[in-house]
Coordinates of C-alpha atoms in Angstrom, one line a residue:
M9 CA 150.9 368.8 77.0
P10 CA 148.9 372.2 77.9
G11 CA 145.8 371.8 80.0
S12 CA 146.2 368.4 81.1
S13 CA 146.1 366.8 84.4
C14 CA 149.0 364.4 84.1
R15 CA 150.8 364.8 87.5
S16 CA 154.2 366.0 85.9
S17 CA 152.0 368.4 83.1
S18 CA 151.5 372.4 83.4
G19 CA 147.9 371.8 84.7
W20 CA 148.4 370.1 87.5
P21 CA 148.0 372.4 90.7
A22 CA 151.2 372.4 92.6
N23 CA 148.8 370.6 95.1
P24 CA 150.4 367.9 97.7
L25 CA 150.2 364.5 96.8
V26 CA 149.3 361.8 99.2
R27 CA 150.2 358.0 98.3
K28 CA 147.6 355.7 100.0
T29 CA 148.3 351.9 101.0
Y30 CA 145.2 351.2 102.9
G31 CA 141.2 351.9 102.6
D32 CA 141.8 354.8 105.5
S33 CA 143.7 357.4 103.5
F34 CA 145.0 358.2 107.0
E35 CA 146.4 355.3 107.6
D36 CA 150.5 355.5 107.0
T37 CA 150.3 358.5 105.1
D38 CA 150.9 362.4 106.1
L39 CA 147.2 363.0 105.0
E40 CA 146.8 364.3 108.5
D41 CA 149.7 366.8 108.3
V42 CA 149.2 368.0 104.5
L43 CA 145.4 368.7 106.1
E44 CA 146.7 370.4 109.1
A45 CA 149.1 372.5 107.2
S46 CA 146.5 373.9 105.2
G47 CA 144.0 374.6 108.2
V48 CA 141.4 371.8 107.1
G49 CA 138.7 371.2 109.0
R50 CA 136.0 369.8 106.8
L51 CA 136.4 367.1 104.0
V52 CA 134.3 366.5 101.1
V53 CA 134.6 363.0 100.3
S54 CA 133.7 361.3 96.5
G55 CA 135.3 358.6 94.8
A56 CA 135.3 354.7 94.4
Q57 CA 134.6 351.0 96.5
T58 CA 132.3 352.4 98.7
D59 CA 132.3 349.4 101.0
A60 CA 136.3 349.7 101.5
C61 CA 138.1 352.9 100.6
I62 CA 134.9 355.5 100.9
R63 CA 133.6 354.0 104.6
S64 CA 137.6 353.7 105.7
T65 CA 138.3 357.3 104.9
I66 CA 135.5 358.8 106.0
H67 CA 135.3 357.2 109.4
G68 CA 139.0 357.6 109.8
A69 CA 138.7 361.4 109.1
F70 CA 135.4 361.5 111.8
V71 CA 137.4 360.0 114.7
R72 CA 140.4 362.6 114.0
G73 CA 137.9 365.3 114.3
Y74 CA 137.2 365.9 111.0
D75 CA 133.6 367.3 109.9
V76 CA 132.9 365.1 106.6
T77 CA 130.6 365.6 103.7
L78 CA 129.7 362.4 101.6
V79 CA 129.1 363.0 98.1
G80 CA 126.2 361.1 97.8
D81 CA 125.9 360.2 94.3
A82 CA 130.1 360.3 93.5
H83 CA 130.6 357.2 94.9
T84 CA 131.1 353.7 93.9
T85 CA 131.6 350.3 94.1
E86 CA 132.2 347.3 92.3
D87 CA 129.7 344.7 92.0
L88 CA 130.6 341.8 94.3
S89 CA 127.2 339.9 94.6
E90 CA 128.6 337.2 93.2
W91 CA 130.2 336.4 96.4
G92 CA 127.7 337.3 98.5
A93 CA 127.8 341.1 99.0
P94 CA 124.9 343.2 98.0
T95 CA 124.3 345.0 95.1
P96 CA 126.3 348.5 94.3
D97 CA 123.2 350.6 94.6
K98 CA 122.4 349.0 97.6
V99 CA 125.5 349.2 99.3
I100 CA 125.8 352.9 98.1
G101 CA 122.2 353.9 99.3
H102 CA 122.9 351.9 102.6
T103 CA 126.4 354.2 103.0
N104 CA 124.6 357.7 102.3
M105 CA 121.7 356.4 104.6
Y106 CA 123.5 355.4 107.8
W107 CA 126.3 357.9 106.9
Q108 CA 123.7 360.9 106.9
Y109 CA 122.8 359.6 111.1
Q110 CA 126.7 359.8 112.2
S111 CA 127.0 362.3 115.4
A112 CA 129.6 363.4 117.5
P113 CA 130.8 366.2 120.0
G114 CA 131.7 369.1 117.4
R115 CA 131.7 367.1 114.5
T116 CA 129.4 366.9 111.5
A117 CA 128.7 364.0 109.2
T118 CA 126.5 364.9 106.0
V119 CA 125.5 363.4 103.0
D120 CA 125.1 366.0 100.0
D121 CA 124.4 365.4 96.1
T122 CA 126.9 367.0 93.8
A123 CA 125.0 369.8 93.0
D124 CA 124.7 370.7 96.4
V125 CA 128.4 370.6 97.6
S126 CA 129.4 374.3 98.3
F127 CA 133.5 374.6 99.3
A128 CA 132.1 378.0 100.2
P129 CA 133.6 378.9 104.2
A130 CA 131.1 378.3 106.8
G131 CA 128.8 381.9 107.0
A132 CA 129.9 383.0 103.9
V133 CA 127.0 384.4 101.5
T134 CA 127.5 383.0 98.0
A135 CA 125.8 384.0 94.7

């Protein structure tokens, strides 16, 4: 179907597909090789399961030397409060709060809302 985003359709870009098994998207995958081959030094992370996959991946990226931007209004998690976990809004809020205070030599950890995320190279002038 034209314009479709299904993997095998003509609308799917010819980008690498990295399949993962563990919460950390780097664990037992070729993600780091794929990123290195493309010269990527900064990751912009969004998605599902804030308290598992998102946290594991942002920490995995950070310890591997990547700058990491967590998109604060573009990650979510399921409600596990029935089993004693905080409600999703608290999990998301806490993750956004603590991620903005991460620091390490030569790396940045930031939290930006979707409207504020830029994919322009550092120092580039945007309109």
